[in-house]
Amino acid sequence: MRSKNLLALSCCVVLALGAAACGSDDSNPSSGGSAQKKGSDPVHVPTVLGAVTVSYNVDGIDQGLKLDGKTVADIFLGKVKKWNDPAIAGQNSGTQLPSTSITVCHRSDESGTTANFTSFLTDYSSAWKSGPGTDKSVKWPTGTGAKGNDGVAGCVKQTKGAVGYVEQAYALQNKFTTAAVKNKSGKYVEPSLQATSASARGITPPDDLRFSTINAESPEAYPISAITFLLVWQDACKAGQNATTAKLVKNWLNYALGAGQQVAPQLQYAPLPDNVKTKAQAKVDGLQCNGAAISGAS
């Protein structure tokens, strides 16, 4: 389901291959990675927001178990081993926590989901920062590896006491039990679409639109949120595309930032707040073909 959703949202394949007109990326673009330049500069266009949930399978614990960043990091470091550990119990007064052992489920493949999740952990744990660190794939200190969101989801569903990180759209579609994670303002927030959009509200994006919403400042923000960017050529024709392709890409981007914003929640993705959408549309309006505005695009 997730791959179908992303196909509907991102329209094409990897830009860096040269044969493609655009591509997508949901990992943090401010960390230095970008597409390879080929005759034209690549441009990051924000489209929608998603999030990474902390999903769990523990008898007797309902939706919204409270967890802060340090505790999540310690769980995935293997330091917090039981669900009734004081680090968890201290944040969940009045909840009867079982002594069940924690089983960590994590991705075995490279993914933007892993990059975003580990970026969050790095912000709250010096041990994580100096150990596994932040990347699309890391050396996990503990747990069971599984491929894709569906693999991690299966690991969590089939294992009592399990916890894993699962992309928001997948978690919402499959009605997973997810934690309320403490944000930068000290508020525990569940991973709703509204809280995901809030992570980009109030941000002033830089001119190149490459920015992260991990641990956003907004009190209403879910803290493990990220924007899905489309990567396109500033001048598609100088990058080897023809005028027709350049027009189609621009038309698609106009749709994504217009009517597509209303479709996004149906696919369990959060729409852009106006402060980001306005800058994204300006970037699309400036796309060119051989140094001229792309004519005929709607």
Short mmCIF file of C-alpha atoms in Angstrom, two decimals:
data_model
loop_
_atom_site.label_atom_id
_atom_site.label_comp_id
_atom_site.label_asym_id
_atom_site.label_seq_id
_atom_site.Cartn_x
_atom_site.Cartn_y
_atom_site.Cartn_z
CA MET A 1 0.00 0.00 0.00
CA ARG A 2 2.73 2.49 0.87
CA SER A 3 4.53 1.99 -2.46
CA LYS A 4 1.23 2.60 -4.27
CA ASN A 5 0.70 5.80 -2.29
CA LEU A 6 4.16 7.10 -3.02
CA LEU A 7 3.75 6.29 -6.70
CA ALA A 8 0.61 8.42 -6.70
CA LEU A 9 2.43 11.24 -4.95
CA SER A 10 5.82 11.27 -6.62
CA CYS A 11 5.15 10.47 -10.32
CA CYS A 12 8.54 9.09 -11.35
CA VAL A 13 11.88 7.49 -10.51
CA VAL A 14 15.39 8.41 -9.45
CA LEU A 15 16.59 11.75 -10.81
CA ALA A 16 20.28 10.95 -10.38
CA LEU A 17 20.06 8.27 -13.05
CA GLY A 18 19.83 11.03 -15.64
CA ALA A 19 17.03 9.42 -17.64
CA ALA A 20 14.36 10.52 -15.19
CA ALA A 21 12.64 13.87 -14.90
CA CYS A 22 12.21 13.75 -11.14
CA GLY A 23 12.45 11.59 -8.03
CA SER A 24 11.39 11.58 -4.38
CA ASP A 25 13.13 11.60 -1.02
CA ASP A 26 11.71 11.48 2.51
CA SER A 27 14.99 11.63 4.44
CA ASN A 28 16.42 14.83 5.86
CA PRO A 29 17.73 16.91 2.91
CA SER A 30 19.50 19.37 5.21
CA SER A 31 22.01 16.69 6.18
CA GLY A 32 24.00 17.11 2.98
CA GLY A 33 22.70 14.54 0.50
CA SER A 34 21.32 15.65 -2.85
CA ALA A 35 20.92 14.50 -6.40
CA GLN A 36 23.88 14.66 -8.76
CA LYS A 37 23.98 17.75 -10.98
CA LYS A 38 23.66 16.97 -14.68
CA GLY A 39 23.42 20.05 -16.87
CA SER A 40 21.14 21.77 -14.40
CA ASP A 41 20.77 22.24 -10.65
CA PRO A 42 18.45 19.81 -8.84
CA VAL A 43 15.61 21.47 -6.93
CA HIS A 44 13.90 20.18 -3.78
CA VAL A 45 10.12 20.72 -3.84
CA PRO A 46 8.20 19.94 -0.61
CA THR A 47 4.97 18.04 -1.32
CA VAL A 48 3.51 16.37 1.79
CA LEU A 49 4.54 15.44 5.32
CA GLY A 50 4.78 12.02 6.89
CA ALA A 51 6.00 10.76 10.23
CA VAL A 52 7.66 7.81 11.91
CA THR A 53 5.62 6.14 14.63
CA VAL A 54 6.85 4.17 17.62
CA SER A 55 4.51 1.18 17.37
CA TYR A 56 4.21 -1.49 20.05
CA ASN A 57 2.45 -4.75 20.93
CA VAL A 58 2.00 -4.99 24.67
CA ASP A 59 -1.03 -6.59 26.34
CA GLY A 60 -3.02 -4.12 28.43
CA ILE A 61 -1.32 -0.98 27.08
CA ASP A 62 -3.65 1.12 24.99
CA GLN A 63 -2.89 3.71 22.34
CA GLY A 64 -0.76 6.64 23.44
CA LEU A 65 1.82 5.20 25.82
CA LYS A 66 4.02 8.18 26.71
CA LEU A 67 7.68 8.05 25.73
CA ASP A 68 10.37 10.71 25.53
CA GLY A 69 13.29 10.72 23.12
CA LYS A 70 15.88 9.50 25.60
CA THR A 71 13.74 6.54 26.62
CA VAL A 72 13.07 5.59 22.99
CA ALA A 73 16.82 5.74 22.34
CA ASP A 74 17.57 3.61 25.42
CA ILE A 75 15.01 1.03 24.28
CA PHE A 76 16.67 0.77 20.86
CA LEU A 77 20.12 0.72 22.51
CA GLY A 78 19.00 -2.27 24.57
CA LYS A 79 19.39 -0.40 27.87
CA VAL A 80 15.67 -0.42 28.73
CA LYS A 81 14.72 -4.09 28.62
CA LYS A 82 11.31 -4.39 30.35
CA TRP A 83 8.04 -2.57 29.77
CA ASN A 84 7.77 -1.74 33.48
CA ASP A 85 11.24 -0.17 33.57
CA PRO A 86 11.23 3.00 35.73
CA ALA A 87 12.14 5.09 32.68
CA ILE A 88 8.79 4.12 31.09
CA ALA A 89 6.75 3.90 34.30
CA GLY A 90 7.80 7.39 35.37
CA GLN A 91 6.14 8.86 32.25
CA ASN A 92 2.97 6.78 32.52
CA SER A 93 1.58 7.28 36.01
CA GLY A 94 -1.57 5.24 36.60
CA THR A 95 -0.82 2.75 33.80
CA GLN A 96 -0.27 -0.85 34.84
CA LEU A 97 2.83 -1.82 32.92
CA PRO A 98 3.70 -5.52 32.56
CA SER A 99 7.15 -6.94 33.27
CA THR A 100 7.23 -8.29 29.72
CA SER A 101 10.62 -8.19 28.02
CA ILE A 102 10.98 -5.68 25.18
CA THR A 103 11.78 -7.01 21.72
CA VAL A 104 13.09 -4.38 19.32
CA CYS A 105 12.07 -4.63 15.65
CA HIS A 106 14.06 -2.53 13.18
CA ARG A 107 14.66 -2.20 9.45
CA SER A 108 17.28 -4.43 7.84
CA ASP A 109 17.29 -2.42 4.59
CA GLU A 110 18.23 1.18 3.83
CA SER A 111 15.37 3.66 4.18
CA GLY A 112 14.50 7.29 4.71
CA THR A 113 12.32 6.09 7.60
CA THR A 114 15.45 4.85 9.37
CA ALA A 115 17.30 8.08 8.62
CA ASN A 116 14.52 10.18 10.14
CA PHE A 117 14.07 7.94 13.17
CA THR A 118 17.78 7.79 13.96
CA SER A 119 18.06 11.56 13.51
CA PHE A 120 15.46 11.93 16.26
CA LEU A 121 17.32 9.49 18.53
CA THR A 122 20.61 11.34 17.98
CA ASP A 123 19.03 14.57 19.22
CA TYR A 124 18.20 13.00 22.59
CA SER A 125 20.96 10.51 23.25
CA SER A 126 24.71 11.12 23.28
CA ALA A 127 25.17 7.34 23.39
CA TRP A 128 23.15 6.98 20.20
CA LYS A 129 24.98 9.87 18.55
CA SER A 130 28.42 8.39 19.29
CA GLY A 131 27.23 4.85 18.56
CA PRO A 132 24.81 3.87 15.77
CA GLY A 133 24.41 7.51 14.66
CA THR A 134 22.13 8.81 11.92
CA ASP A 135 21.86 7.16 8.50
CA LYS A 136 19.54 5.25 6.20
CA SER A 137 21.08 2.08 7.60
CA VAL A 138 22.88 1.69 10.95
CA LYS A 139 24.42 -1.06 13.04
CA TRP A 140 21.65 -1.83 15.50
CA PRO A 141 22.79 -2.67 19.05
CA THR A 142 19.85 -5.01 19.65
CA GLY A 143 16.71 -6.43 18.11
CA THR A 144 15.41 -8.23 15.05
CA GLY A 145 15.86 -6.85 11.54
CA ALA A 146 13.09 -6.97 8.92
CA LYS A 147 12.78 -5.58 5.41
CA GLY A 148 10.46 -2.66 4.75
CA ASN A 149 7.66 -1.17 6.80
CA ASP A 150 5.65 -4.34 6.25
CA GLY A 151 8.50 -6.43 7.64
CA VAL A 152 8.84 -4.35 10.80
CA ALA A 153 5.05 -4.27 11.13
CA GLY A 154 4.92 -8.05 10.92
CA CYS A 155 7.65 -8.35 13.55
CA VAL A 156 5.71 -6.08 15.92
CA LYS A 157 2.33 -7.73 15.27
CA GLN A 158 3.63 -11.26 15.74
CA THR A 159 5.76 -10.66 18.83
CA LYS A 160 4.32 -9.94 22.27
CA GLY A 161 6.30 -7.17 23.94
CA ALA A 162 7.65 -5.88 20.62
CA VAL A 163 8.33 -2.29 19.64
CA GLY A 164 9.35 -0.94 16.26
CA TYR A 165 9.39 2.20 14.17
CA VAL A 166 6.87 2.23 11.34
CA GLU A 167 6.08 4.89 8.75
CA GLN A 168 2.94 6.83 9.70
CA ALA A 169 0.83 6.08 6.63
CA TYR A 170 1.40 2.35 7.09
CA ALA A 171 0.65 2.53 10.83
CA LEU A 172 -2.58 4.49 10.34
CA GLN A 173 -3.83 2.26 7.53
CA ASN A 174 -3.23 -0.83 9.67
CA LYS A 175 -4.53 0.69 12.94
CA PHE A 176 -1.33 0.13 14.89
CA THR A 177 -0.96 0.96 18.56
CA THR A 178 1.44 3.90 18.67
CA ALA A 179 3.18 5.95 21.36
CA ALA A 180 2.64 9.61 22.18
CA VAL A 181 6.18 10.96 21.85
CA LYS A 182 7.41 13.95 23.85
CA ASN A 183 8.20 16.92 21.62
CA LYS A 184 10.65 19.77 21.98
CA SER A 185 8.09 21.81 23.94
CA GLY A 186 7.68 19.04 26.49
CA LYS A 187 4.25 17.89 25.26
CA TYR A 188 3.42 14.25 24.53
CA VAL A 189 1.88 14.13 21.05
CA GLU A 190 0.34 11.24 19.14
CA PRO A 191 1.20 10.84 15.43
CA SER A 192 -1.95 12.32 13.89
CA LEU A 193 -1.94 14.00 10.49
CA GLN A 194 -2.73 17.32 12.18
CA ALA A 195 0.28 17.00 14.50
CA THR A 196 2.46 16.06 11.54
CA SER A 197 1.44 19.16 9.57
CA ALA A 198 2.10 21.25 12.69
CA SER A 199 5.77 20.27 12.57
CA ALA A 200 6.25 22.56 9.55
CA ARG A 201 3.96 25.35 10.73
CA GLY A 202 5.79 28.54 11.67
CA ILE A 203 9.02 27.48 9.98
CA THR A 204 10.65 29.90 7.56
CA PRO A 205 12.11 27.58 4.88
CA PRO A 206 15.51 28.51 3.41
CA ASP A 207 15.69 29.59 -0.23
CA ASP A 208 16.70 26.09 -1.39
CA LEU A 209 13.78 24.59 0.64
CA ARG A 210 16.08 21.97 2.17
CA PHE A 211 15.08 21.75 5.82
CA SER A 212 14.16 19.23 8.48
CA THR A 213 11.06 19.07 10.67
CA ILE A 214 12.54 16.58 13.15
CA ASN A 215 12.04 17.99 16.66
CA ALA A 216 10.17 21.04 15.39
CA GLU A 217 9.53 24.00 17.67
CA SER A 218 5.71 24.02 17.51
CA PRO A 219 4.04 22.86 20.76
CA GLU A 220 1.49 20.95 18.66
CA ALA A 221 4.05 19.11 16.54
CA TYR A 222 4.66 15.39 16.51
CA PRO A 223 8.46 15.29 16.82
CA ILE A 224 9.39 12.54 14.33
CA SER A 225 7.95 14.15 11.22
CA ALA A 226 9.50 14.70 7.80
CA ILE A 227 8.65 16.24 4.46
CA THR A 228 8.59 14.18 1.27
CA PHE A 229 10.47 16.18 -1.34
CA LEU A 230 10.26 15.79 -5.09
CA LEU A 231 13.63 16.29 -6.78
CA VAL A 232 13.37 17.99 -10.17
CA TRP A 233 15.69 19.86 -12.49
CA GLN A 234 15.69 23.65 -12.34
CA ASP A 235 16.06 23.52 -16.12
CA ALA A 236 14.78 20.16 -17.32
CA CYS A 237 15.79 20.72 -20.95
CA LYS A 238 19.41 21.51 -20.06
CA ALA A 239 19.38 18.27 -18.05
CA GLY A 240 18.45 16.28 -21.14
CA GLN A 241 14.64 16.32 -20.98
CA ASN A 242 12.42 17.59 -23.77
CA ALA A 243 9.92 20.44 -23.55
CA THR A 244 6.95 18.07 -23.29
CA THR A 245 8.44 16.27 -20.30
CA ALA A 246 9.31 19.58 -18.63
CA LYS A 247 5.69 20.70 -19.02
CA LEU A 248 4.32 17.42 -17.66
CA VAL A 249 6.54 17.60 -14.59
CA LYS A 250 5.54 21.19 -13.88
CA ASN A 251 1.85 20.34 -14.35
CA TRP A 252 2.22 17.45 -11.93
CA LEU A 253 3.88 19.67 -9.32
CA ASN A 254 1.13 22.27 -9.71
CA TYR A 255 -1.40 19.52 -9.03
CA ALA A 256 0.57 18.18 -6.05
CA LEU A 257 0.65 21.63 -4.44
CA GLY A 258 -2.96 22.39 -5.39
CA ALA A 259 -5.72 19.79 -5.51
CA GLY A 260 -3.28 17.09 -4.43
CA GLN A 261 -3.09 18.61 -0.97
CA GLN A 262 -6.72 17.61 -0.41
CA VAL A 263 -6.01 14.08 -1.64
CA ALA A 264 -2.99 13.56 0.63
CA PRO A 265 -4.98 12.84 3.84
CA GLN A 266 -6.90 10.10 2.02
CA LEU A 267 -3.50 8.41 1.56
CA GLN A 268 -2.60 9.07 5.24
CA TYR A 269 -0.14 11.86 4.43
CA ALA A 270 -0.34 15.34 5.94
CA PRO A 271 -0.77 18.42 3.72
CA LEU A 272 1.75 21.25 3.77
CA PRO A 273 0.96 24.30 5.88
CA ASP A 274 0.60 27.52 3.91
CA ASN A 275 4.00 28.91 4.97
CA VAL A 276 5.74 26.01 3.20
CA LYS A 277 3.30 25.52 0.34
CA THR A 278 3.64 29.15 -0.80
CA LYS A 279 7.44 28.87 -1.06
CA ALA A 280 7.17 25.49 -2.79
CA GLN A 281 4.80 26.92 -5.40
CA ALA A 282 7.17 29.82 -6.04
CA LYS A 283 9.97 27.33 -6.67
CA VAL A 284 7.79 25.43 -9.16
CA ASP A 285 6.78 28.65 -10.89
CA GLY A 286 10.48 29.33 -11.54
CA LEU A 287 11.23 26.04 -13.34
CA GLN A 288 12.59 26.46 -16.87
CA CYS A 289 13.28 24.83 -20.22
CA ASN A 290 16.47 26.09 -21.91
CA GLY A 291 16.49 29.24 -19.81
CA ALA A 292 12.87 30.22 -20.51
CA ALA A 293 9.68 29.79 -18.51
CA ILE A 294 7.91 26.49 -19.25
CA SER A 295 5.05 27.49 -21.54
CA GLY A 296 1.63 25.90 -21.50
CA ALA A 297 1.93 24.51 -17.97
CA SER A 298 -1.17 24.81 -15.84
#
